[in-house]
Amino acid sequence: MYRSIARLALQHQRCLVRHINSAARKRRSLPSAFPVLDLPLQAIHQHVYEANHRNSKTCHNKYIELNKKVTKGGGDNAIARHTQRNRKLLVQDRLRLLLDDEDFIELSRFAGLGLPYGDIPSAGCLTGIGRINGLWCVFIANDATVKGGTAYPITVKKQLRAQEVAIQNRLPCVYLVDSGGAFLPLQSEIFPDKNQGGRTFYNEAIMSAMKIPQVSVVCGSCTAGGAYIPTMAEEAVMVHRIGTMFLGGPPLVKAATGEEVTPEDLGGARLHAEVSGCVDHFAWEEKEAFEYTRNIISTLNFTLPEENENEENMRNEEERPLYSSDELLGLAPRSYNYSLDVKMVISRLTDGSRFQEFKGCFGTTLITGFAKIYGHLIGIVANNGELSYQAALKGSHFVQLCDQRDVPLLFLQNTAPSAALTLSVPQAEIHSNRIKAQGSMMSAVACASVPKITVVIGGCHGADSYAMCGRSFDPNFLFLWPNARVSMTAAGHAGSLLHPNSEHQQDDKEMANKMEHNLNKKFEEESSAFFSSGRLWDDGVILPQDTRRVLRDCLDIIKQQQYQLSTEKLQSVLLRI
Ligand code: COA
């Protein structure tokens, strides 16, 4: 009796969920006729526009150069060894078999470049979000052409960030494992700490308990720590002759016991599918493994919104901005002094260049308001000068408003190069008020539970960048334009950090000047977008003209969780056999 009541209650709950989801699918946002931002380029902008454009071209060339470098992975010899001797597919070809199409968001493509321990192309693994049978999934795929797919500290950081993206946006995870485990010379930076190697496995368990599906494909070596990724996944596929999984390989067995054993007998696909049960699907070849994986994704119990092709086309065509996205290249500021009205940037990103401004006459160094991107309603917060007292108050108000209405936030960040100096008592009072208002905006941003996306379109400096949802404020996604500059204080402004009346400066002006010069040089070198992205302080460098499409994908991705049918259970899928 009790059981049948429980069953009825469960059925009722499922009906309700289905009803809510079908309602969500059918829902249309209210019609809007936000005012058009009629802001064409004018003669007065020409000088700044052209300087920005030249700088954007230089940055673009650097982008192309790094892109080429990364595409080669571990280099020609390693590629030949991987494909000819080891008979494995390259990671890009694996993704082609796994994903529906090539329209995916790759995360932090330049991570690993220019590090103290060398260039590690793509940090030795590709991560991103792509569609499998229409469902957006996070993928984490080792590139074994880079030192056998071993994990450097930056590899671990990149994998953990991809998992964080999956957690924050509730996206299924697919791991393509082909890794020799830890890169041993750097083991102390990979193994012991909280956010290091072990965290990957911890996250797998936690995500599974949160009902974020975990699927793994063993398509190469899976040695030592790497072996836990498939073992802890909810479902794992392994490829015959290519996949191996063990804690210590044949050389270790030989050294310890003198016994000669083949990798296949020690931990091949047959053994793990038939004897240990560590994997659930045996595939004869890689192509078959990816077919299994795509089918596994179909069993996750998600539904997708019904697509009407005509509507989709209309959405793409009719609501384009009035101006070409190429004009963003001339609006991307080469430095803070070259910033044009940020509404010109907004008008080249939003549907129909429409923007419903909020508090347009108050705190005008911050622009806030509502717009749509491919039909998604968003709240935009954009720097248009220093984050003054009024601007920060307005920012807090608007962020809370969006939080109240469940409207995702887009921050367009271009913060002032340095904090203003306090040289008098009235100035001190102004600055104290400003600190209070900025603190309030930071608090509003930190506590807003709506999804947040940050795009650094210019400078990312000082405390203003925190209030504008910098990395430490946990945006769902944070991208940089190639012209972006990331540093505490912008190059050329180091003097503002050094005390103007210090004895040291009076005694030895030359030395102080030298110090300032060196500091500015350091800021210059360390503030480029590529330096930042190499260290994974962001989710990647995107081109200004691609921004609207990237934002559309991010907003689609964020929205996907409403189509998950089964509800949360606080237990991971447990252990095999
Ligand atoms: N740490 C550091 N470097 C490693 C490494 C590791 N764990 N595993 C492999 N490498 C390096 C190799 O020295 C080689 O470097 P090189 O290109 O400069 O010569 C490169 O990675 C490729 O290795 P190689 O063995 O030539 O390629 P492969 O495709 O035939 O085999 C592996 C790749 C990963 C299967 C194999 O190297 C291996 O089994 N490595 C040991 C794995 C291990 O025991 N890990 C324990 C970690 S806790």
Coordinates of C-alpha atoms and ligand atoms in Angstrom, one line a residue:
M1 CA 0.0 0.0 0.0
Y2 CA 2.7 2.5 1.1
R3 CA 4.8 1.4 -1.8
S4 CA 1.9 2.1 -4.3
I5 CA 1.4 5.5 -2.8
A6 CA 5.1 6.2 -3.1
R7 CA 5.0 5.0 -6.7
L8 CA 2.0 7.3 -7.4
A9 CA 3.8 10.2 -5.8
L10 CA 6.8 9.5 -7.9
Q11 CA 4.7 9.3 -11.1
H12 CA 3.0 12.5 -10.2
Q13 CA 6.4 14.2 -9.6
R14 CA 7.7 12.9 -13.0
C15 CA 4.5 14.2 -14.7
L16 CA 5.1 17.5 -13.1
V17 CA 8.7 17.6 -14.2
R18 CA 7.6 16.6 -17.7
H19 CA 4.9 19.3 -17.7
I20 CA 7.3 22.0 -16.5
N21 CA 9.8 20.9 -19.2
S22 CA 7.3 20.9 -22.0
A23 CA 6.1 24.3 -20.8
A24 CA 9.7 25.5 -20.8
R25 CA 10.1 24.2 -24.4
K26 CA 7.0 26.0 -25.6
R27 CA 7.7 29.2 -23.7
R28 CA 8.4 32.3 -25.8
S29 CA 9.9 35.4 -24.3
L30 CA 7.7 38.5 -24.3
P31 CA 7.9 40.7 -27.3
S32 CA 10.3 43.6 -26.9
A33 CA 11.0 46.7 -28.9
F34 CA 14.0 48.0 -27.0
P35 CA 15.4 51.2 -28.5
V36 CA 17.9 50.9 -31.3
L37 CA 21.4 52.2 -30.5
D38 CA 21.9 54.2 -33.6
L39 CA 25.7 54.7 -33.3
P40 CA 27.4 54.5 -36.7
L41 CA 31.1 55.3 -37.0
Q42 CA 31.7 58.9 -37.5
A43 CA 34.6 61.0 -38.8
I44 CA 35.4 62.1 -35.2
H45 CA 36.1 58.4 -34.3
Q46 CA 38.4 57.8 -37.3
H47 CA 41.8 58.4 -35.7
V48 CA 41.1 56.2 -32.6
Y49 CA 39.3 53.6 -34.7
E50 CA 42.3 53.2 -37.1
A51 CA 44.8 53.0 -34.3
N52 CA 42.7 50.3 -32.6
H53 CA 42.3 48.5 -35.9
R54 CA 46.0 48.4 -36.5
N55 CA 46.6 47.0 -33.0
S56 CA 43.8 44.4 -33.5
K57 CA 45.5 43.2 -36.6
T58 CA 48.8 42.8 -34.8
C59 CA 47.1 40.8 -32.0
H60 CA 45.2 38.8 -34.6
N61 CA 48.5 37.8 -36.3
K62 CA 49.8 36.6 -32.9
Y63 CA 46.6 34.7 -32.4
I64 CA 47.1 32.9 -35.8
E65 CA 50.7 32.2 -35.0
L66 CA 49.9 30.6 -31.7
N67 CA 47.0 28.7 -33.2
K68 CA 49.3 27.1 -35.8
K69 CA 51.7 26.2 -33.0
V70 CA 49.0 24.5 -30.9
T71 CA 47.6 22.6 -33.9
K72 CA 50.8 20.7 -34.3
G73 CA 50.5 19.3 -30.8
G74 CA 53.7 17.5 -29.8
G75 CA 55.3 18.0 -33.3
D76 CA 55.7 15.9 -36.5
N77 CA 57.7 13.1 -34.9
A78 CA 55.3 12.6 -32.1
I79 CA 52.3 12.7 -34.5
A80 CA 54.0 10.0 -36.7
R81 CA 54.7 7.9 -33.6
H82 CA 51.1 8.3 -32.4
T83 CA 49.4 7.5 -35.7
Q84 CA 51.7 5.1 -37.4
R85 CA 53.5 3.2 -34.7
N86 CA 50.7 3.3 -32.1
R87 CA 47.9 3.3 -34.7
K88 CA 45.8 5.8 -32.8
L89 CA 43.6 8.6 -34.0
L90 CA 44.7 12.2 -33.4
V91 CA 42.6 13.9 -30.7
Q92 CA 41.0 16.2 -33.3
D93 CA 39.8 13.2 -35.3
R94 CA 38.5 11.6 -32.2
L95 CA 36.4 14.7 -31.5
R96 CA 35.1 14.6 -35.1
L97 CA 33.8 11.1 -34.4
L98 CA 32.4 12.0 -31.0
L99 CA 30.7 15.3 -31.6
D100 CA 27.8 16.2 -33.9
D101 CA 29.8 18.9 -35.8
E102 CA 32.7 21.2 -35.5
D103 CA 30.6 24.0 -34.0
F104 CA 32.0 23.6 -30.5
I105 CA 33.5 25.9 -28.0
E106 CA 37.1 25.0 -27.2
L107 CA 38.2 26.2 -23.8
S108 CA 41.6 27.7 -23.2
R109 CA 43.3 26.6 -26.4
F110 CA 46.5 28.6 -25.6
A111 CA 46.8 27.2 -22.1
G112 CA 50.3 25.9 -21.5
L113 CA 52.2 28.3 -23.8
G114 CA 55.1 30.3 -22.5
L115 CA 55.3 28.6 -19.1
P116 CA 58.5 28.5 -17.0
Y117 CA 58.8 24.8 -17.8
G118 CA 58.4 25.3 -21.5
D119 CA 55.6 25.3 -24.1
I120 CA 53.0 22.6 -23.5
P121 CA 50.7 22.9 -26.5
S122 CA 47.0 23.0 -25.4
A123 CA 48.4 22.0 -21.9
G124 CA 48.5 18.4 -23.4
C125 CA 44.7 18.1 -23.5
L126 CA 41.8 19.6 -25.4
T127 CA 38.8 20.7 -23.4
G128 CA 35.6 22.3 -24.5
I129 CA 31.8 22.0 -24.9
G130 CA 30.3 20.3 -27.9
R131 CA 27.1 18.7 -28.9
I132 CA 26.5 14.9 -28.9
N133 CA 23.2 14.0 -30.3
G134 CA 22.1 17.6 -29.8
L135 CA 23.1 17.7 -26.1
W136 CA 25.9 20.0 -25.0
C137 CA 28.6 18.0 -23.2
V138 CA 32.0 19.0 -21.7
F139 CA 34.8 17.0 -23.3
I140 CA 38.3 16.5 -21.7
A141 CA 40.6 14.7 -24.2
N142 CA 44.3 14.0 -23.7
D143 CA 46.6 14.7 -26.6
A144 CA 49.1 11.9 -26.4
T145 CA 51.4 13.6 -28.9
V146 CA 52.4 15.9 -26.1
K147 CA 54.8 13.8 -24.0
G148 CA 52.6 10.7 -24.0
G149 CA 49.6 12.7 -22.8
T150 CA 51.2 13.0 -19.4
A151 CA 49.8 15.5 -16.9
Y152 CA 51.7 18.7 -16.2
P153 CA 50.5 21.1 -13.5
I154 CA 48.8 23.2 -16.3
T155 CA 47.1 20.0 -17.6
V156 CA 45.6 19.3 -14.2
K157 CA 44.5 23.0 -13.9
K158 CA 42.9 22.8 -17.3
Q159 CA 41.0 19.5 -16.6
L160 CA 39.8 20.9 -13.3
R161 CA 38.6 24.1 -14.9
A162 CA 36.7 22.0 -17.5
Q163 CA 35.1 20.0 -14.7
E164 CA 34.2 23.3 -12.9
V165 CA 32.5 24.5 -16.1
A166 CA 30.6 21.2 -16.2
I167 CA 29.5 21.6 -12.5
Q168 CA 28.5 25.2 -12.8
N169 CA 26.4 24.6 -16.0
R170 CA 25.3 21.1 -15.2
L171 CA 26.8 19.6 -18.4
P172 CA 27.6 15.9 -18.9
C173 CA 31.3 15.1 -19.1
V174 CA 33.0 12.8 -21.6
Y175 CA 36.7 11.9 -20.9
L176 CA 38.9 10.6 -23.8
V177 CA 41.7 9.1 -21.8
D178 CA 45.1 8.6 -23.4
S179 CA 47.7 9.5 -20.8
G180 CA 50.9 8.2 -19.2
G181 CA 49.7 9.7 -15.9
A182 CA 51.7 12.3 -14.0
F183 CA 54.6 14.1 -15.7
L184 CA 57.1 12.8 -13.2
P185 CA 59.7 15.5 -13.1
L186 CA 57.0 17.9 -11.9
Q187 CA 55.2 15.5 -9.6
S188 CA 55.4 17.7 -6.5
E189 CA 53.3 20.3 -8.3
I190 CA 50.7 17.8 -9.5
F191 CA 50.2 15.3 -6.7
P192 CA 49.7 16.5 -3.2
D193 CA 47.6 19.7 -2.9
K194 CA 43.8 20.1 -2.9
N195 CA 43.4 21.4 -6.4
Q196 CA 45.7 19.0 -8.0
G197 CA 45.5 15.5 -9.5
G198 CA 43.2 13.8 -7.0
R199 CA 40.6 16.5 -7.3
T200 CA 39.7 15.2 -10.8
F201 CA 38.5 11.9 -9.3
Y202 CA 36.8 13.7 -6.4
N203 CA 35.0 15.9 -8.9
E204 CA 33.8 12.8 -10.9
A205 CA 32.2 11.3 -7.8
I206 CA 30.6 14.6 -6.7
M207 CA 29.3 15.3 -10.2
S208 CA 27.8 11.9 -10.5
A209 CA 26.1 12.4 -7.1
M210 CA 24.8 15.7 -8.5
K211 CA 23.4 13.9 -11.5
I212 CA 25.9 15.3 -13.9
P213 CA 26.7 12.2 -16.0
Q214 CA 30.3 11.0 -16.3
V215 CA 31.3 8.9 -19.3
S216 CA 34.8 7.8 -20.3
V217 CA 36.5 6.3 -23.3
V218 CA 39.8 4.6 -22.9
C219 CA 41.6 5.2 -26.2
G220 CA 45.2 4.9 -25.2
S221 CA 47.4 4.5 -22.2
C222 CA 45.6 4.9 -18.8
T223 CA 48.5 4.6 -16.4
A224 CA 48.6 5.1 -12.6
G225 CA 46.3 8.0 -11.6
G226 CA 44.8 8.1 -15.1
A227 CA 43.2 4.7 -14.5
Y228 CA 40.8 6.1 -12.0
I229 CA 39.1 8.4 -14.6
P230 CA 37.4 5.5 -16.4
T231 CA 37.0 3.5 -13.3
M232 CA 35.1 6.3 -11.5
A233 CA 33.0 7.2 -14.6
E234 CA 29.4 6.0 -14.6
E235 CA 30.0 4.2 -17.9
A236 CA 33.2 3.5 -19.7
V237 CA 34.2 2.2 -23.1
M238 CA 37.5 0.7 -24.0
V239 CA 39.2 0.1 -27.3
H240 CA 40.8 -3.2 -28.2
R241 CA 44.6 -3.1 -28.5
I242 CA 44.7 0.6 -28.1
G243 CA 43.4 1.1 -24.6
T244 CA 45.4 -0.2 -21.6
M245 CA 44.7 0.5 -18.0
F246 CA 47.0 -0.4 -15.1
L247 CA 48.6 1.1 -12.0
G248 CA 52.1 0.1 -13.2
G249 CA 53.0 -1.0 -16.8
P250 CA 54.9 -4.1 -18.1
P251 CA 58.4 -2.5 -17.4
L252 CA 57.4 -2.1 -13.7
V253 CA 56.2 -5.7 -13.5
K254 CA 59.5 -6.9 -15.1
A255 CA 61.6 -4.9 -12.7
A256 CA 59.6 -6.1 -9.7
T257 CA 59.1 -9.8 -10.5
G258 CA 61.1 -10.5 -13.6
E259 CA 57.9 -11.6 -15.3
E260 CA 57.4 -10.6 -18.9
V261 CA 53.8 -9.6 -19.7
T262 CA 52.1 -7.8 -22.6
P263 CA 50.2 -4.6 -22.0
E264 CA 47.1 -6.3 -23.4
D265 CA 47.3 -9.2 -20.9
L266 CA 48.1 -6.9 -18.0
G267 CA 45.3 -4.4 -18.6
G268 CA 43.8 -4.5 -22.1
A269 CA 40.2 -4.0 -23.1
R270 CA 39.3 -7.7 -23.0
L271 CA 40.7 -8.1 -19.5
H272 CA 38.8 -5.0 -18.2
A273 CA 35.5 -5.8 -20.0
E274 CA 35.5 -9.5 -19.3
V275 CA 37.4 -10.0 -16.0
S276 CA 37.9 -6.9 -13.9
G277 CA 34.6 -5.1 -15.0
C278 CA 36.4 -1.8 -14.9
V279 CA 34.8 -0.9 -18.2
D280 CA 31.3 -1.5 -19.5
H281 CA 31.7 -1.6 -23.3
F282 CA 34.3 -3.4 -25.4
A283 CA 35.0 -1.8 -28.8
W284 CA 37.1 -3.4 -31.5
E285 CA 38.2 0.0 -32.9
E286 CA 38.1 3.7 -32.0
K287 CA 35.2 4.4 -34.4
E288 CA 33.0 1.8 -32.7
A289 CA 34.0 3.2 -29.3
F290 CA 32.7 6.7 -30.2
E291 CA 29.4 5.2 -31.6
Y292 CA 29.0 3.5 -28.2
T293 CA 29.7 6.8 -26.5
R294 CA 27.1 8.7 -28.6
N295 CA 24.6 6.1 -27.8
I296 CA 25.4 6.3 -24.0
I297 CA 24.6 10.0 -24.2
S298 CA 21.2 9.2 -25.7
T299 CA 20.4 7.2 -22.5
L300 CA 20.9 10.2 -20.2
N301 CA 17.2 11.1 -20.1
F302 CA 17.4 14.6 -21.4
T303 CA 14.9 16.1 -23.8
L304 CA 15.7 18.9 -26.2
P305 CA 13.6 21.9 -27.2
E306 CA 11.7 21.2 -30.4
E307 CA 13.4 23.1 -33.2
N308 CA 11.5 24.9 -35.8
E309 CA 13.9 25.5 -38.7
N310 CA 12.1 28.5 -39.9
E311 CA 12.2 30.1 -36.5
E312 CA 15.9 29.3 -36.2
N313 CA 16.6 31.0 -39.6
M314 CA 14.5 34.0 -38.6
R315 CA 16.4 34.2 -35.3
N316 CA 19.7 34.2 -37.3
E317 CA 18.7 36.6 -40.0
E318 CA 16.3 39.3 -38.8
E319 CA 17.8 40.1 -35.5
R320 CA 21.4 40.8 -36.6
P321 CA 23.0 43.9 -35.3
L322 CA 22.7 46.9 -37.6
Y323 CA 26.5 47.1 -37.9
S324 CA 29.1 44.7 -39.1
S325 CA 30.9 42.8 -36.3
D326 CA 34.2 43.5 -38.1
E327 CA 33.8 47.1 -36.8
L328 CA 34.6 45.6 -33.3
L329 CA 38.2 45.4 -34.4
G330 CA 38.4 49.2 -34.4
L331 CA 36.4 49.5 -31.2
A332 CA 38.7 47.1 -29.3
P333 CA 40.9 49.6 -27.4
R334 CA 44.6 49.3 -27.9
S335 CA 44.8 51.0 -24.5
Y336 CA 42.4 52.7 -22.1
N337 CA 42.9 56.1 -23.8
Y338 CA 41.7 54.6 -27.0
S339 CA 38.3 53.5 -25.6
L340 CA 35.3 54.7 -27.5
D341 CA 31.7 54.9 -26.1
V342 CA 31.1 51.3 -25.0
K343 CA 27.5 51.6 -26.4
M344 CA 29.1 51.3 -29.8
V345 CA 30.4 47.9 -28.8
I346 CA 27.0 46.9 -27.4
S347 CA 25.3 48.0 -30.6
R348 CA 27.5 45.6 -32.5
L349 CA 26.7 42.6 -30.3
T350 CA 23.0 42.7 -29.5
D351 CA 20.0 41.6 -31.6
G352 CA 18.9 44.5 -33.8
S353 CA 21.5 46.7 -32.0
R354 CA 18.7 47.1 -29.4
F355 CA 19.3 48.1 -25.8
Q356 CA 17.0 49.0 -23.0
E357 CA 19.2 51.2 -20.9
F358 CA 18.8 51.3 -17.1
K359 CA 19.7 54.5 -15.2
G360 CA 21.0 56.1 -18.4
C361 CA 21.5 59.5 -16.7
F362 CA 23.2 58.3 -13.5
G363 CA 26.8 57.0 -13.0
T364 CA 27.4 57.2 -16.7
T365 CA 30.9 55.6 -16.5
L366 CA 29.1 52.3 -16.2
I367 CA 26.5 51.4 -18.8
T368 CA 23.8 49.0 -17.6
G369 CA 20.7 47.7 -19.4
F370 CA 18.8 44.8 -21.1
A371 CA 19.3 43.4 -24.5
K372 CA 18.9 40.1 -26.4
I373 CA 21.5 37.9 -28.0
Y374 CA 20.0 35.4 -30.5
G375 CA 16.7 35.8 -28.5
H376 CA 18.3 35.3 -25.1
L377 CA 17.4 38.1 -22.7
I378 CA 20.5 39.3 -20.8
G379 CA 21.5 42.1 -18.5
I380 CA 24.6 44.0 -19.7
V381 CA 27.1 45.7 -17.4
A382 CA 29.8 47.6 -19.3
N383 CA 32.6 49.8 -18.2
N384 CA 32.6 53.3 -19.9
G385 CA 35.2 55.0 -17.7
E386 CA 36.3 54.7 -14.1
L387 CA 34.0 52.8 -11.7
S388 CA 33.0 55.9 -9.7
Y389 CA 30.9 56.0 -6.6
Q390 CA 27.6 56.5 -8.6
A391 CA 28.7 54.0 -11.2
A392 CA 29.3 51.3 -8.6
L393 CA 26.0 52.0 -6.8
K394 CA 24.2 51.7 -10.2
G395 CA 26.1 48.5 -10.9
S396 CA 24.9 46.9 -7.5
H397 CA 21.4 48.0 -8.2
F398 CA 21.3 46.5 -11.7
V399 CA 23.0 43.3 -10.8
Q400 CA 20.4 42.7 -8.0
L401 CA 17.6 43.5 -10.4
C402 CA 18.8 40.9 -12.9
D403 CA 19.3 38.4 -10.0
Q404 CA 15.7 39.1 -8.9
R405 CA 14.4 38.5 -12.4
D406 CA 16.7 35.5 -13.2
V407 CA 18.3 37.3 -16.1
P408 CA 21.8 36.2 -17.0
L409 CA 24.5 38.9 -16.8
L410 CA 27.1 39.9 -19.4
F411 CA 30.0 42.0 -18.1
L412 CA 32.0 43.9 -20.8
Q413 CA 35.1 44.7 -18.9
N414 CA 37.5 47.6 -19.7
T415 CA 38.7 48.9 -16.4
A416 CA 40.8 52.0 -15.6
P417 CA 44.6 51.5 -15.8
S418 CA 45.3 52.4 -12.2
A419 CA 43.6 53.5 -9.0
A420 CA 43.5 57.3 -8.5
L421 CA 46.0 58.7 -6.0
T422 CA 44.7 60.1 -2.7
L423 CA 46.5 63.4 -2.3
S424 CA 44.1 65.5 -0.2
V425 CA 41.5 65.1 2.5
P426 CA 38.5 65.8 0.2
Q427 CA 39.9 63.2 -2.2
A428 CA 40.2 60.7 0.6
E429 CA 36.5 61.2 1.4
I430 CA 35.6 60.6 -2.3
H431 CA 37.7 57.5 -2.4
S432 CA 36.3 56.1 0.8
N433 CA 32.8 56.5 -0.5
R434 CA 33.9 54.8 -3.7
I435 CA 35.4 51.9 -1.9
K436 CA 32.1 51.4 0.0
A437 CA 30.1 51.5 -3.3
Q438 CA 32.6 49.2 -5.0
G439 CA 32.4 46.8 -2.1
S440 CA 28.7 46.8 -2.4
M441 CA 28.9 46.0 -6.1
M442 CA 31.4 43.2 -5.5
S443 CA 29.0 41.8 -2.9
A444 CA 26.0 42.0 -5.3
V445 CA 28.0 40.3 -8.1
A446 CA 29.4 37.6 -5.8
C447 CA 25.9 36.8 -4.4
A448 CA 23.9 37.0 -7.6
S449 CA 22.9 33.4 -8.4
V450 CA 22.2 34.0 -12.1
P451 CA 24.7 32.8 -14.7
K452 CA 27.4 35.4 -15.5
I453 CA 29.6 35.7 -18.6
T454 CA 32.6 38.1 -18.6
V455 CA 34.3 39.3 -21.7
V456 CA 37.4 41.5 -21.2
I457 CA 37.2 43.8 -24.2
G458 CA 40.1 46.1 -23.0
G459 CA 41.7 46.4 -19.6
C460 CA 41.4 44.1 -16.6
H461 CA 43.1 46.0 -13.8
G462 CA 42.8 46.5 -10.1
A463 CA 39.7 46.2 -7.9
D464 CA 37.4 47.5 -10.6
S465 CA 38.0 44.2 -12.4
Y466 CA 36.6 42.3 -9.3
A467 CA 33.4 44.3 -9.3
M468 CA 33.2 43.5 -13.1
C469 CA 33.1 39.8 -12.3
G470 CA 36.7 38.9 -12.8
R471 CA 38.0 35.3 -12.5
S472 CA 37.8 35.2 -8.7
F473 CA 34.1 36.1 -8.8
D474 CA 33.3 32.9 -10.6
P475 CA 31.7 33.8 -13.9
N476 CA 30.4 30.8 -15.8
F477 CA 32.7 31.8 -18.6
L478 CA 35.4 34.4 -18.9
F479 CA 36.9 35.3 -22.3
L480 CA 39.5 37.8 -23.5
W481 CA 39.7 39.7 -26.7
P482 CA 43.3 39.5 -28.1
N483 CA 43.9 43.1 -27.4
A484 CA 43.0 42.6 -23.7
R485 CA 45.5 43.6 -21.0
V486 CA 45.5 41.9 -17.6
S487 CA 47.5 43.2 -14.7
M488 CA 47.1 44.9 -11.3
T489 CA 48.0 48.2 -12.9
A490 CA 48.5 48.9 -16.6
A491 CA 52.0 49.2 -18.1
G492 CA 53.1 52.8 -18.0
H493 CA 51.3 53.4 -14.6
A494 CA 53.7 51.7 -12.3
G495 CA 54.5 55.1 -10.8
S496 CA 51.1 55.2 -9.3
L497 CA 52.1 52.3 -7.1
L498 CA 55.3 53.9 -5.9
H499 CA 54.9 56.5 -3.2
P500 CA 55.5 59.9 -4.9
N501 CA 57.2 61.5 -1.8
S502 CA 59.2 58.6 -0.6
E503 CA 62.6 59.5 0.8
H504 CA 64.1 56.9 -1.5
Q505 CA 62.8 58.7 -4.5
Q506 CA 64.2 62.1 -3.3
D507 CA 67.6 60.6 -2.4
D508 CA 68.1 58.7 -5.6
K509 CA 65.7 59.7 -8.4
E510 CA 67.6 57.8 -10.9
M511 CA 67.2 54.5 -9.1
A512 CA 63.5 55.2 -8.6
N513 CA 63.1 55.9 -12.3
K514 CA 64.8 52.7 -13.1
M515 CA 62.6 50.7 -10.7
E516 CA 59.5 52.3 -12.3
H517 CA 60.9 51.5 -15.8
N518 CA 61.5 47.9 -14.9
L519 CA 58.2 47.5 -13.3
N520 CA 56.4 49.0 -16.3
K521 CA 58.4 46.6 -18.6
K522 CA 57.3 43.7 -16.5
F523 CA 53.7 44.8 -16.6
E524 CA 53.9 45.2 -20.4
E525 CA 55.3 41.6 -20.8
E526 CA 53.0 40.0 -18.3
S527 CA 49.7 41.7 -19.2
S528 CA 49.1 40.4 -22.7
A529 CA 46.0 38.3 -23.3
F530 CA 48.2 35.4 -24.4
F531 CA 50.3 35.5 -21.3
S532 CA 47.0 35.3 -19.3
S533 CA 45.5 32.5 -21.3
G534 CA 48.8 30.5 -21.2
R535 CA 48.3 30.4 -17.4
L536 CA 44.6 29.6 -17.6
W537 CA 43.4 32.8 -15.9
D538 CA 40.5 32.7 -18.4
D539 CA 38.6 30.4 -20.6
G540 CA 40.3 31.5 -23.8
V541 CA 41.0 34.3 -26.2
I542 CA 38.1 34.9 -28.6
L543 CA 38.1 37.2 -31.7
P544 CA 35.9 40.3 -31.3
Q545 CA 34.0 39.4 -34.5
D546 CA 33.2 35.9 -33.1
T547 CA 31.9 37.2 -29.8
R548 CA 28.2 37.3 -30.6
R549 CA 28.3 33.6 -31.7
V550 CA 30.3 32.5 -28.7
L551 CA 27.8 34.3 -26.4
R552 CA 24.9 32.6 -28.2
D553 CA 26.5 29.2 -27.6
C554 CA 27.3 30.0 -23.9
L555 CA 23.7 31.2 -23.4
D556 CA 22.3 28.0 -25.1
I557 CA 24.6 25.9 -22.9
I558 CA 23.6 27.6 -19.7
K559 CA 19.9 27.1 -20.6
Q560 CA 20.3 23.4 -21.3
Q561 CA 19.9 22.2 -17.7
Q562 CA 16.2 22.8 -17.8
Y563 CA 15.8 19.9 -20.2
Q564 CA 17.3 17.3 -17.8
L565 CA 14.4 15.0 -16.8
S566 CA 15.8 13.1 -13.9
T567 CA 16.2 14.9 -10.6
E568 CA 19.2 15.2 -8.2
K569 CA 20.3 12.2 -6.1
L570 CA 23.0 12.6 -3.5
Q571 CA 24.9 9.5 -4.4
S572 CA 27.3 8.7 -7.1
V573 CA 26.9 5.8 -9.4
L574 CA 28.7 3.1 -7.6
L575 CA 31.2 0.9 -7.9
R576 CA 31.6 -1.7 -10.5
I577 CA 31.1 -5.4 -9.5
Ligands
COA1 N1 56.7 11.4 -17.1 C1 57.5 12.2 -17.9 N2 57.7 11.9 -19.2 C2 57.1 10.8 -19.7 C3 56.2 10.0 -18.9 C4 56.1 10.4 -17.6 N3 55.2 9.7 -16.8 N4 55.7 9.1 -19.7 C5 56.2 9.3 -20.9 N5 57.0 10.3 -20.9 C6 57.7 10.9 -22.1 C7 58.8 10.0 -22.7 O1 60.0 10.1 -22.0 C8 58.8 10.6 -24.1 O2 59.6 11.8 -24.1 P1 60.4 12.2 -25.4 O3 59.4 12.4 -26.5 O4 61.1 13.5 -25.0 O5 61.4 11.1 -25.7 C9 57.4 11.0 -24.4 O6 56.8 11.1 -23.1 C10 56.6 9.9 -25.2 O7 56.8 8.7 -24.6 P2 57.0 7.3 -25.4 O8 57.2 6.2 -24.4 O9 58.1 7.5 -26.4 O10 55.7 7.2 -26.2 P3 54.7 6.0 -26.4 O11 53.5 6.6 -27.1 O12 55.3 4.9 -26.9 O13 54.2 5.7 -24.9 C11 53.3 6.0 -22.7 C12 53.6 6.6 -24.1 C13 52.7 7.0 -21.8 C14 52.4 4.8 -22.8 C15 54.7 5.4 -22.1 O14 55.7 6.5 -22.2 C16 54.6 5.0 -20.7 O15 54.2 4.0 -20.3 N6 55.1 5.9 -19.8 C17 55.2 5.7 -18.4 C18 53.9 5.9 -17.7 C19 54.0 5.7 -16.2 O16 54.6 4.8 -15.7 N7 53.5 6.7 -15.5 C20 53.5 6.7 -14.1 C21 53.0 8.1 -13.7 S1 52.6 8.1 -12.0

